[in-house]
């Protein structure tokens, strides 16, 4: 049998959807956001969280009507044109293969600190090889790994919030909770110690930790009941962001004063646990961060390979990317993605401050580009679905088209604001990402010209109208 197979169970999809929101960036990146915006970082997370909820609602509307492994790239292909699907698909692939290198290095650093006999590059290689093998076996093995990785993350953050809340209310025995108080939100220079402008700077620092929310819509194409899976993951994203992001960050800034130097030295979550005098807090958090890193690597490889598979299927990548094994695994797409990941890992060790820094910065704004394309695709796709198969509109974007336009406006504003940010590399990230996007767009238009403007609809994007004609 050729093509992808429905090897993901509903429990896999549920945990992929929950775990996709909790990236390693939440544990690692939140400390710089807290140091920059103080307790006001909660507003930064709330703003980005609201934006992600809106974008996921749009993506849910399109994906519930038409579940496909190419997700937003396939929708853009249909709604905006081949150039859009090609460009955003390759940019997204590029983003995730760079993430593979970042996460492999982060995981290797933790493992090397535990077992120094194995060099750091050796750990990076081992981690990449193990997860490549997992992805090559079957989609079910990817789902099973992700189920447990994500499960550990969810339980860990849930436990952290419960323990922290009990300490804040002074009812947790055996810990040092004298500093823990909601008073920490306002006692050290106020809720916005650096002024309202710091909220926007905080947005720039936290926006990228939300990337991964859309993985469930890509994975839905290989699930037992794609429409139900997409609907469920889209509807549950509000509480997931509220609990895991806002809940855990609220606990951190209530347990520890935002300007406590340990937040930057140890990381926000470790500093919070240390403040309670919990033994081995650093090692506990290192284990949780390692689990998040492995989860991110696992999902990153899966996501990059499925996007490459979809591009191959639509003729926007080599046809070999669309070939699958008897188990429905796109082997070539996985190997190609992981090879680029290995090259990026090599650059990280050999040229960390030049080549690798360029790769990281040039993929940095891709999350915002993806969200913007989703907005414009949904504006067109709603009309297409209403015309051809209105019964497939089981998930609807709220206040269409006004909220869609508002979300697009916010994304453009954030990109514009990043151009003014020289302190946190915002300008460099946007300019380099725009450069890479421009190169991909030129390739897309040249390809379109060579192809003579022929259009093609993805094989897995058959509408109800097409089915009627065929049947």
Short mmCIF file of C-alpha atoms in Angstrom, two decimals:
data_model
loop_
_atom_site.label_atom_id
_atom_site.label_comp_id
_atom_site.label_asym_id
_atom_site.label_seq_id
_atom_site.Cartn_x
_atom_site.Cartn_y
_atom_site.Cartn_z
CA UNK A 1 0.00 0.00 0.00
CA UNK A 2 1.28 3.48 -0.85
CA UNK A 3 0.56 6.78 0.84
CA UNK A 4 0.35 7.69 4.51
CA UNK A 5 -1.65 5.40 6.78
CA UNK A 6 -3.98 6.07 9.70
CA UNK A 7 -1.58 4.82 12.36
CA UNK A 8 -2.24 7.45 15.04
CA UNK A 9 -4.79 6.61 17.73
CA UNK A 10 -7.03 9.26 19.27
CA UNK A 11 -5.01 9.19 22.51
CA UNK A 12 -1.86 9.91 20.45
CA UNK A 13 -3.53 12.90 18.78
CA UNK A 14 -4.82 14.24 22.09
CA UNK A 15 -1.35 14.18 23.65
CA UNK A 16 0.34 15.52 20.48
CA UNK A 17 -2.08 18.46 20.60
CA UNK A 18 -1.41 19.12 24.30
CA UNK A 19 2.34 18.54 24.07
CA UNK A 20 2.70 20.63 20.91
CA UNK A 21 1.88 23.73 22.92
CA UNK A 22 4.55 23.00 25.54
CA UNK A 23 7.87 23.52 23.80
CA UNK A 24 11.27 23.50 25.48
CA UNK A 25 11.18 27.27 24.89
CA UNK A 26 8.65 27.61 27.71
CA UNK A 27 11.18 26.23 30.22
CA UNK A 28 14.31 27.76 28.72
CA UNK A 29 13.14 31.05 27.18
CA UNK A 30 10.76 32.38 29.82
CA UNK A 31 13.58 33.68 32.07
CA UNK A 32 14.69 36.38 29.59
CA UNK A 33 11.05 37.44 29.11
CA UNK A 34 10.53 37.79 32.87
CA UNK A 35 13.77 39.77 33.25
CA UNK A 36 12.71 42.11 30.41
CA UNK A 37 9.04 42.75 31.25
CA UNK A 38 8.76 41.79 34.94
CA UNK A 39 5.39 40.35 36.02
CA UNK A 40 3.95 42.14 32.95
CA UNK A 41 5.30 39.20 30.92
CA UNK A 42 1.92 37.63 31.76
CA UNK A 43 0.31 40.18 29.43
CA UNK A 44 2.86 39.31 26.71
CA UNK A 45 1.97 35.62 27.03
CA UNK A 46 -1.76 36.47 27.09
CA UNK A 47 -1.46 38.57 23.91
CA UNK A 48 0.48 35.92 21.98
CA UNK A 49 -1.75 33.19 23.42
CA UNK A 50 -4.86 35.00 22.15
CA UNK A 51 -3.27 35.36 18.72
CA UNK A 52 -2.41 31.64 18.62
CA UNK A 53 -5.97 30.72 19.64
CA UNK A 54 -7.35 32.81 16.74
CA UNK A 55 -4.85 31.42 14.20
CA UNK A 56 -5.52 27.85 15.37
CA UNK A 57 -9.27 28.45 15.03
CA UNK A 58 -8.74 29.50 11.40
CA UNK A 59 -6.48 26.52 10.75
CA UNK A 60 -9.00 24.25 12.49
CA UNK A 61 -11.77 25.50 10.20
CA UNK A 62 -9.76 24.66 7.08
CA UNK A 63 -8.28 21.39 8.39
CA UNK A 64 -11.58 20.00 9.73
CA UNK A 65 -13.09 20.57 6.27
CA UNK A 66 -10.04 19.10 4.56
CA UNK A 67 -7.59 17.11 6.76
CA UNK A 68 -4.25 16.83 4.94
CA UNK A 69 -0.63 16.10 5.84
CA UNK A 70 0.33 19.43 4.25
CA UNK A 71 -2.05 21.36 6.55
CA UNK A 72 -1.71 25.15 6.07
CA UNK A 73 0.70 24.73 3.12
CA UNK A 74 -1.89 22.65 1.21
CA UNK A 75 -4.64 25.14 2.18
CA UNK A 76 -2.49 28.07 0.97
CA UNK A 77 -1.83 26.17 -2.25
CA UNK A 78 -5.56 25.95 -2.91
CA UNK A 79 -6.65 29.34 -1.55
CA UNK A 80 -3.83 31.68 -2.61
CA UNK A 81 -1.95 29.82 -5.36
CA UNK A 82 0.88 27.37 -5.92
CA UNK A 83 3.49 30.00 -5.03
CA UNK A 84 2.02 30.39 -1.53
CA UNK A 85 1.83 26.66 -0.75
CA UNK A 86 5.35 26.11 -2.12
CA UNK A 87 6.88 29.06 -0.22
CA UNK A 88 5.31 28.57 3.19
CA UNK A 89 5.80 24.79 2.99
CA UNK A 90 9.55 25.07 2.38
CA UNK A 91 9.98 27.87 4.94
CA UNK A 92 8.22 25.74 7.54
CA UNK A 93 10.39 22.74 6.66
CA UNK A 94 13.48 24.96 6.98
CA UNK A 95 12.30 26.19 10.40
CA UNK A 96 11.90 22.67 11.80
CA UNK A 97 15.19 21.24 10.50
CA UNK A 98 17.00 24.16 12.17
CA UNK A 99 14.99 23.43 15.35
CA UNK A 100 16.28 19.82 15.15
CA UNK A 101 19.84 21.13 15.50
CA UNK A 102 18.95 23.56 18.31
CA UNK A 103 17.10 20.90 20.33
CA UNK A 104 19.69 18.15 19.68
CA UNK A 105 22.39 20.47 21.03
CA UNK A 106 20.27 21.42 24.07
CA UNK A 107 19.58 17.75 24.84
CA UNK A 108 23.24 16.84 24.34
CA UNK A 109 24.32 19.54 26.81
CA UNK A 110 22.11 18.05 29.55
CA UNK A 111 23.15 14.45 28.81
CA UNK A 112 26.85 15.42 28.71
CA UNK A 113 26.51 17.03 32.16
CA UNK A 114 25.20 13.68 33.47
CA UNK A 115 27.61 11.39 31.57
CA UNK A 116 30.69 13.47 30.58
CA UNK A 117 32.52 10.40 29.23
CA UNK A 118 30.48 10.76 26.01
CA UNK A 119 31.36 14.02 24.17
CA UNK A 120 28.58 16.52 23.58
CA UNK A 121 28.56 15.99 19.81
CA UNK A 122 28.30 12.24 20.49
CA UNK A 123 25.14 12.74 22.53
CA UNK A 124 23.66 14.96 19.80
CA UNK A 125 24.36 12.19 17.27
CA UNK A 126 22.86 9.47 19.51
CA UNK A 127 19.69 11.49 20.18
CA UNK A 128 19.16 12.24 16.49
CA UNK A 129 19.78 8.62 15.44
CA UNK A 130 17.38 7.17 18.04
CA UNK A 131 14.53 9.51 17.07
CA UNK A 132 15.20 9.03 13.36
CA UNK A 133 14.88 5.27 13.88
CA UNK A 134 11.62 5.81 15.79
CA UNK A 135 10.14 7.86 12.96
CA UNK A 136 11.31 5.37 10.33
CA UNK A 137 9.58 2.37 11.97
CA UNK A 138 5.98 3.62 11.70
CA UNK A 139 3.79 6.60 12.44
CA UNK A 140 2.41 4.59 15.36
CA UNK A 141 5.85 4.42 16.99
CA UNK A 142 6.22 8.20 16.60
CA UNK A 143 2.79 8.61 18.21
CA UNK A 144 3.68 6.27 21.08
CA UNK A 145 6.96 8.08 21.84
CA UNK A 146 5.21 11.44 21.69
CA UNK A 147 2.38 10.18 23.91
CA UNK A 148 4.84 9.43 26.73
CA UNK A 149 7.12 12.43 26.16
CA UNK A 150 4.16 14.81 26.14
CA UNK A 151 2.61 12.97 29.08
CA UNK A 152 5.70 13.61 31.22
CA UNK A 153 5.67 17.31 30.26
CA UNK A 154 1.98 17.69 31.08
CA UNK A 155 2.25 15.91 34.44
CA UNK A 156 5.40 17.90 35.32
CA UNK A 157 3.84 21.29 34.59
CA UNK A 158 0.60 20.26 36.31
CA UNK A 159 2.55 19.21 39.43
CA UNK A 160 4.60 22.44 39.31
CA UNK A 161 1.43 24.56 39.22
CA UNK A 162 -0.21 22.62 42.09
CA UNK A 163 2.93 22.69 44.30
CA UNK A 164 3.52 26.36 43.52
CA UNK A 165 -0.09 27.36 44.23
CA UNK A 166 -0.07 25.52 47.57
CA UNK A 167 3.18 27.30 48.52
CA UNK A 168 1.78 30.71 47.52
CA UNK A 169 -1.27 30.15 49.75
CA UNK A 170 1.04 28.97 52.56
CA UNK A 171 -0.44 25.48 52.89
CA UNK A 172 2.47 23.40 51.56
CA UNK A 173 4.33 21.77 54.47
CA UNK A 174 8.09 21.38 54.62
CA UNK A 175 9.09 24.15 52.18
CA UNK A 176 10.45 27.69 52.47
CA UNK A 177 7.45 29.65 51.29
CA UNK A 178 8.13 32.91 53.16
CA UNK A 179 8.96 34.75 49.91
CA UNK A 180 6.06 33.21 47.97
CA UNK A 181 3.17 35.61 47.55
CA UNK A 182 0.98 37.27 44.93
CA UNK A 183 2.53 40.43 46.34
CA UNK A 184 5.58 39.64 44.17
CA UNK A 185 3.45 40.74 41.20
CA UNK A 186 3.54 44.37 42.36
CA UNK A 187 6.05 44.78 45.21
CA UNK A 188 9.25 45.15 43.19
CA UNK A 189 8.80 48.23 41.06
CA UNK A 190 5.18 47.48 40.14
CA UNK A 191 3.49 45.09 37.71
CA UNK A 192 5.17 46.88 34.78
CA UNK A 193 8.57 47.92 36.22
CA UNK A 194 9.94 48.85 32.78
CA UNK A 195 6.77 50.51 31.51
CA UNK A 196 4.04 49.34 29.08
CA UNK A 197 6.49 49.18 26.15
CA UNK A 198 8.14 46.15 27.79
CA UNK A 199 4.96 44.14 27.08
CA UNK A 200 5.68 44.35 23.34
CA UNK A 201 9.35 43.51 23.85
CA UNK A 202 8.15 40.54 25.90
CA UNK A 203 5.93 39.49 22.96
CA UNK A 204 9.02 39.29 20.75
CA UNK A 205 10.78 37.07 23.30
CA UNK A 206 7.90 34.63 23.88
CA UNK A 207 6.19 34.42 20.47
CA UNK A 208 8.46 31.67 19.17
CA UNK A 209 7.86 29.37 22.15
CA UNK A 210 4.28 28.91 20.85
CA UNK A 211 5.37 27.33 17.57
CA UNK A 212 4.18 23.73 17.50
CA UNK A 213 0.49 24.35 18.20
CA UNK A 214 -0.25 23.49 14.57
CA UNK A 215 1.37 20.02 14.64
CA UNK A 216 -1.94 18.33 15.53
CA UNK A 217 -3.48 19.50 12.23
CA UNK A 218 -0.61 17.93 10.25
CA UNK A 219 -0.83 14.69 12.24
CA UNK A 220 -4.62 14.53 11.85
CA UNK A 221 -4.18 13.28 8.28
CA UNK A 222 -2.75 10.02 9.72
CA UNK A 223 -5.36 9.55 12.45
CA UNK A 224 -8.38 7.25 12.69
CA UNK A 225 -10.89 10.13 12.64
CA UNK A 226 -9.19 13.26 11.20
CA UNK A 227 -12.18 15.60 11.43
CA UNK A 228 -12.86 14.75 15.08
CA UNK A 229 -9.14 15.06 15.95
CA UNK A 230 -8.84 18.53 14.40
CA UNK A 231 -12.07 19.76 15.98
CA UNK A 232 -11.03 18.49 19.42
CA UNK A 233 -7.50 19.97 19.30
CA UNK A 234 -8.80 23.32 18.02
CA UNK A 235 -11.48 23.59 20.69
CA UNK A 236 -9.12 22.69 23.54
CA UNK A 237 -6.30 25.13 22.75
CA UNK A 238 -7.74 27.92 24.92
CA UNK A 239 -7.48 25.96 28.19
CA UNK A 240 -4.14 24.47 27.15
CA UNK A 241 -2.55 27.90 26.73
CA UNK A 242 -4.31 29.30 29.82
CA UNK A 243 -3.12 26.46 32.07
CA UNK A 244 0.33 25.60 30.75
CA UNK A 245 1.61 29.07 29.82
CA UNK A 246 -0.28 31.65 31.87
CA UNK A 247 -0.78 29.32 34.86
CA UNK A 248 2.83 28.21 35.17
CA UNK A 249 4.32 31.68 34.53
CA UNK A 250 1.95 33.19 37.12
CA UNK A 251 3.26 30.65 39.64
CA UNK A 252 6.90 31.49 38.75
CA UNK A 253 6.55 35.28 39.19
CA UNK A 254 4.55 34.77 42.40
CA UNK A 255 7.11 32.40 43.96
CA UNK A 256 10.18 34.49 43.06
CA UNK A 257 10.52 38.28 42.68
CA UNK A 258 10.93 38.99 38.93
CA UNK A 259 14.29 40.74 39.52
CA UNK A 260 15.81 37.88 41.50
CA UNK A 261 19.17 37.16 39.78
CA UNK A 262 18.63 33.38 40.10
CA UNK A 263 15.92 33.56 37.40
CA UNK A 264 18.51 34.36 34.73
CA UNK A 265 21.27 32.25 36.31
CA UNK A 266 19.32 29.01 36.78
CA UNK A 267 16.22 29.46 34.62
CA UNK A 268 12.80 30.57 35.82
CA UNK A 269 11.36 27.16 36.78
CA UNK A 270 14.51 25.95 38.57
CA UNK A 271 14.73 29.28 40.47
CA UNK A 272 11.08 28.91 41.51
CA UNK A 273 11.60 25.35 42.83
CA UNK A 274 14.90 26.30 44.49
CA UNK A 275 13.19 29.16 46.33
CA UNK A 276 11.02 26.56 48.08
CA UNK A 277 14.07 24.58 49.16
CA UNK A 278 13.00 21.52 47.16
CA UNK A 279 15.96 19.12 46.99
CA UNK A 280 17.54 18.42 43.57
CA UNK A 281 15.26 21.01 41.90
CA UNK A 282 17.85 21.66 39.19
CA UNK A 283 18.17 17.98 38.23
CA UNK A 284 14.39 17.50 38.29
CA UNK A 285 13.96 20.41 35.88
CA UNK A 286 16.85 19.20 33.71
CA UNK A 287 15.03 15.87 33.31
CA UNK A 288 11.79 17.67 32.37
CA UNK A 289 13.62 19.98 29.94
CA UNK A 290 15.35 16.94 28.39
CA UNK A 291 11.94 15.29 27.94
CA UNK A 292 10.66 18.47 26.28
CA UNK A 293 13.71 18.59 24.03
CA UNK A 294 13.26 14.96 22.96
CA UNK A 295 9.54 15.59 22.38
CA UNK A 296 10.36 18.66 20.28
CA UNK A 297 12.96 16.70 18.29
CA UNK A 298 10.54 13.83 17.74
CA UNK A 299 7.76 16.15 16.59
CA UNK A 300 10.13 18.35 14.60
CA UNK A 301 11.38 15.42 12.55
CA UNK A 302 7.83 14.15 12.05
CA UNK A 303 6.53 17.59 11.05
CA UNK A 304 9.41 18.39 8.67
CA UNK A 305 9.11 15.00 6.96
CA UNK A 306 5.32 15.26 6.53
CA UNK A 307 5.64 18.73 5.06
CA UNK A 308 8.33 17.43 2.67
CA UNK A 309 6.02 14.49 1.81
CA UNK A 310 3.14 16.86 1.06
CA UNK A 311 5.37 19.11 -1.08
CA UNK A 312 6.55 16.05 -3.00
CA UNK A 313 2.97 14.91 -3.50
CA UNK A 314 2.03 18.30 -4.95
CA UNK A 315 5.04 18.42 -7.26
CA UNK A 316 6.78 21.16 -5.24
CA UNK A 317 9.58 18.87 -4.04
CA UNK A 318 11.31 15.83 -5.57
CA UNK A 319 8.74 13.09 -6.25
CA UNK A 320 10.77 10.62 -4.16
CA UNK A 321 9.70 12.59 -1.05
CA UNK A 322 6.13 11.38 -1.67
CA UNK A 323 7.08 7.70 -1.71
CA UNK A 324 6.19 5.65 1.36
CA UNK A 325 7.14 2.24 2.72
CA UNK A 326 4.64 -0.58 3.21
CA UNK A 327 4.02 0.83 6.70
CA UNK A 328 3.08 4.23 5.25
CA UNK A 329 6.34 5.92 6.31
CA UNK A 330 7.79 8.60 3.95
CA UNK A 331 11.33 7.27 4.37
CA UNK A 332 13.09 9.57 1.88
CA UNK A 333 11.40 12.67 3.32
CA UNK A 334 12.51 11.67 6.84
CA UNK A 335 16.11 10.94 5.80
CA UNK A 336 16.39 14.19 3.80
CA UNK A 337 15.08 16.20 6.77
CA UNK A 338 17.37 14.56 9.29
CA UNK A 339 20.41 14.92 7.02
CA UNK A 340 19.90 18.69 6.92
CA UNK A 341 19.46 18.52 10.71
CA UNK A 342 22.84 16.74 11.01
CA UNK A 343 24.48 19.40 8.82
CA UNK A 344 22.99 22.12 11.03
CA UNK A 345 24.28 20.31 14.17
CA UNK A 346 27.75 20.25 12.57
CA UNK A 347 27.54 24.00 11.88
CA UNK A 348 26.51 24.55 15.51
CA UNK A 349 29.71 22.90 16.74
CA UNK A 350 32.05 24.20 14.03
CA UNK A 351 30.68 27.70 13.28
CA UNK A 352 28.29 28.59 16.14
CA UNK A 353 28.66 32.38 15.83
CA UNK A 354 28.48 32.64 12.04
CA UNK A 355 26.77 29.97 9.92
CA UNK A 356 24.58 28.51 12.68
CA UNK A 357 23.61 31.94 14.01
CA UNK A 358 22.54 32.85 10.47
CA UNK A 359 20.42 29.68 10.23
CA UNK A 360 18.70 30.37 13.57
CA UNK A 361 18.03 34.05 12.88
CA UNK A 362 16.93 33.46 9.28
CA UNK A 363 14.30 30.95 10.43
CA UNK A 364 13.25 32.97 13.48
CA UNK A 365 10.30 34.89 12.02
CA UNK A 366 8.91 31.91 10.08
CA UNK A 367 6.29 31.31 12.83
CA UNK A 368 4.82 34.76 12.15
CA UNK A 369 4.94 34.23 8.37
CA UNK A 370 3.07 30.92 8.76
CA UNK A 371 0.39 32.54 10.93
CA UNK A 372 -0.03 35.39 8.44
CA UNK A 373 -0.46 32.97 5.54
CA UNK A 374 -3.03 31.02 7.58
CA UNK A 375 -5.03 34.27 8.04
CA UNK A 376 -5.10 35.08 4.32
CA UNK A 377 -5.76 31.45 3.35
CA UNK A 378 -8.78 31.30 5.68
CA UNK A 379 -10.27 34.48 4.19
CA UNK A 380 -10.34 32.79 0.76
CA UNK A 381 -10.92 29.21 1.90
CA UNK A 382 -14.13 30.04 3.81
CA UNK A 383 -15.74 31.18 0.53
CA UNK A 384 -14.50 28.07 -1.31
CA UNK A 385 -15.86 25.70 1.37
CA UNK A 386 -19.19 27.56 1.57
CA UNK A 387 -19.58 27.26 -2.21
CA UNK A 388 -18.46 23.66 -2.66
CA UNK A 389 -19.20 21.81 0.59
CA UNK A 390 -20.89 23.95 3.28
CA UNK A 391 -21.63 20.84 5.37
CA UNK A 392 -17.86 20.54 6.02
CA UNK A 393 -17.81 23.79 8.03
CA UNK A 394 -17.90 21.95 11.36
CA UNK A 395 -15.40 24.38 12.94
CA UNK A 396 -16.04 28.05 12.24
CA UNK A 397 -13.81 31.07 12.81
CA UNK A 398 -15.45 33.46 15.24
CA UNK A 399 -16.67 36.85 13.92
CA UNK A 400 -15.44 36.09 10.39
CA UNK A 401 -13.92 38.05 8.66
CA UNK A 402 -13.30 40.75 11.28
CA UNK A 403 -11.26 38.70 13.76
CA UNK A 404 -9.22 37.21 10.90
CA UNK A 405 -8.27 40.68 9.67
CA UNK A 406 -7.55 41.80 13.25
CA UNK A 407 -5.20 38.82 13.80
CA UNK A 408 -3.41 39.54 10.51
CA UNK A 409 -3.03 43.19 11.57
CA UNK A 410 -1.51 42.20 14.92
CA UNK A 411 0.99 39.86 13.20
CA UNK A 412 2.07 42.62 10.77
CA UNK A 413 2.39 45.03 13.73
CA UNK A 414 4.60 42.57 15.66
CA UNK A 415 6.83 42.09 12.59
CA UNK A 416 7.06 45.87 12.23
CA UNK A 417 7.87 46.32 15.91
CA UNK A 418 10.60 43.68 15.63
CA UNK A 419 12.31 45.87 13.04
CA UNK A 420 12.78 48.53 15.75
CA UNK A 421 14.28 46.02 18.21
CA UNK A 422 18.06 46.05 18.08
CA UNK A 423 18.62 44.94 21.69
CA UNK A 424 17.23 41.40 21.30
CA UNK A 425 18.17 40.77 17.62
CA UNK A 426 14.57 41.38 16.49
CA UNK A 427 15.57 43.48 13.48
CA UNK A 428 18.23 41.01 12.35
CA UNK A 429 15.81 38.08 12.73
CA UNK A 430 13.10 39.74 10.62
CA UNK A 431 15.48 40.98 7.92
CA UNK A 432 17.25 37.61 7.56
CA UNK A 433 13.94 35.72 7.61
CA UNK A 434 12.59 38.09 4.94
CA UNK A 435 15.73 37.48 2.87
CA UNK A 436 15.23 33.70 3.01
CA UNK A 437 11.50 34.13 2.30
CA UNK A 438 12.31 36.34 -0.71
CA UNK A 439 14.70 33.70 -2.10
CA UNK A 440 12.05 30.98 -1.69
CA UNK A 441 9.41 33.22 -3.31
CA UNK A 442 11.67 33.90 -6.32
CA UNK A 443 12.20 30.13 -6.72
CA UNK A 444 8.42 29.61 -6.45
CA UNK A 445 7.63 32.17 -9.16
CA UNK A 446 10.40 30.89 -11.46
CA UNK A 447 9.08 27.35 -10.97
CA UNK A 448 5.56 28.58 -11.75
CA UNK A 449 6.81 30.30 -14.89
CA UNK A 450 8.62 27.17 -16.05
CA UNK A 451 5.56 25.08 -15.32
CA UNK A 452 3.53 27.46 -17.44
CA UNK A 453 1.14 28.43 -14.67
CA UNK A 454 -0.40 24.97 -14.49
CA UNK A 455 -2.39 24.49 -11.29
CA UNK A 456 -2.81 21.29 -9.38
CA UNK A 457 -4.85 20.36 -6.37
CA UNK A 458 -3.16 18.10 -3.78
CA UNK A 459 -4.14 14.46 -3.97
CA UNK A 460 -5.43 14.58 -0.40
CA UNK A 461 -7.35 17.82 -0.91
CA UNK A 462 -10.34 16.42 -2.74
CA UNK A 463 -13.42 18.49 -2.08
CA UNK A 464 -16.97 17.26 -1.84
CA UNK A 465 -17.68 18.80 -5.22
CA UNK A 466 -14.86 16.77 -6.79
CA UNK A 467 -16.19 13.61 -5.16
CA UNK A 468 -19.62 14.23 -6.62
CA UNK A 469 -18.11 14.63 -10.10
CA UNK A 470 -16.07 11.46 -9.65
CA UNK A 471 -18.96 9.46 -8.36
#
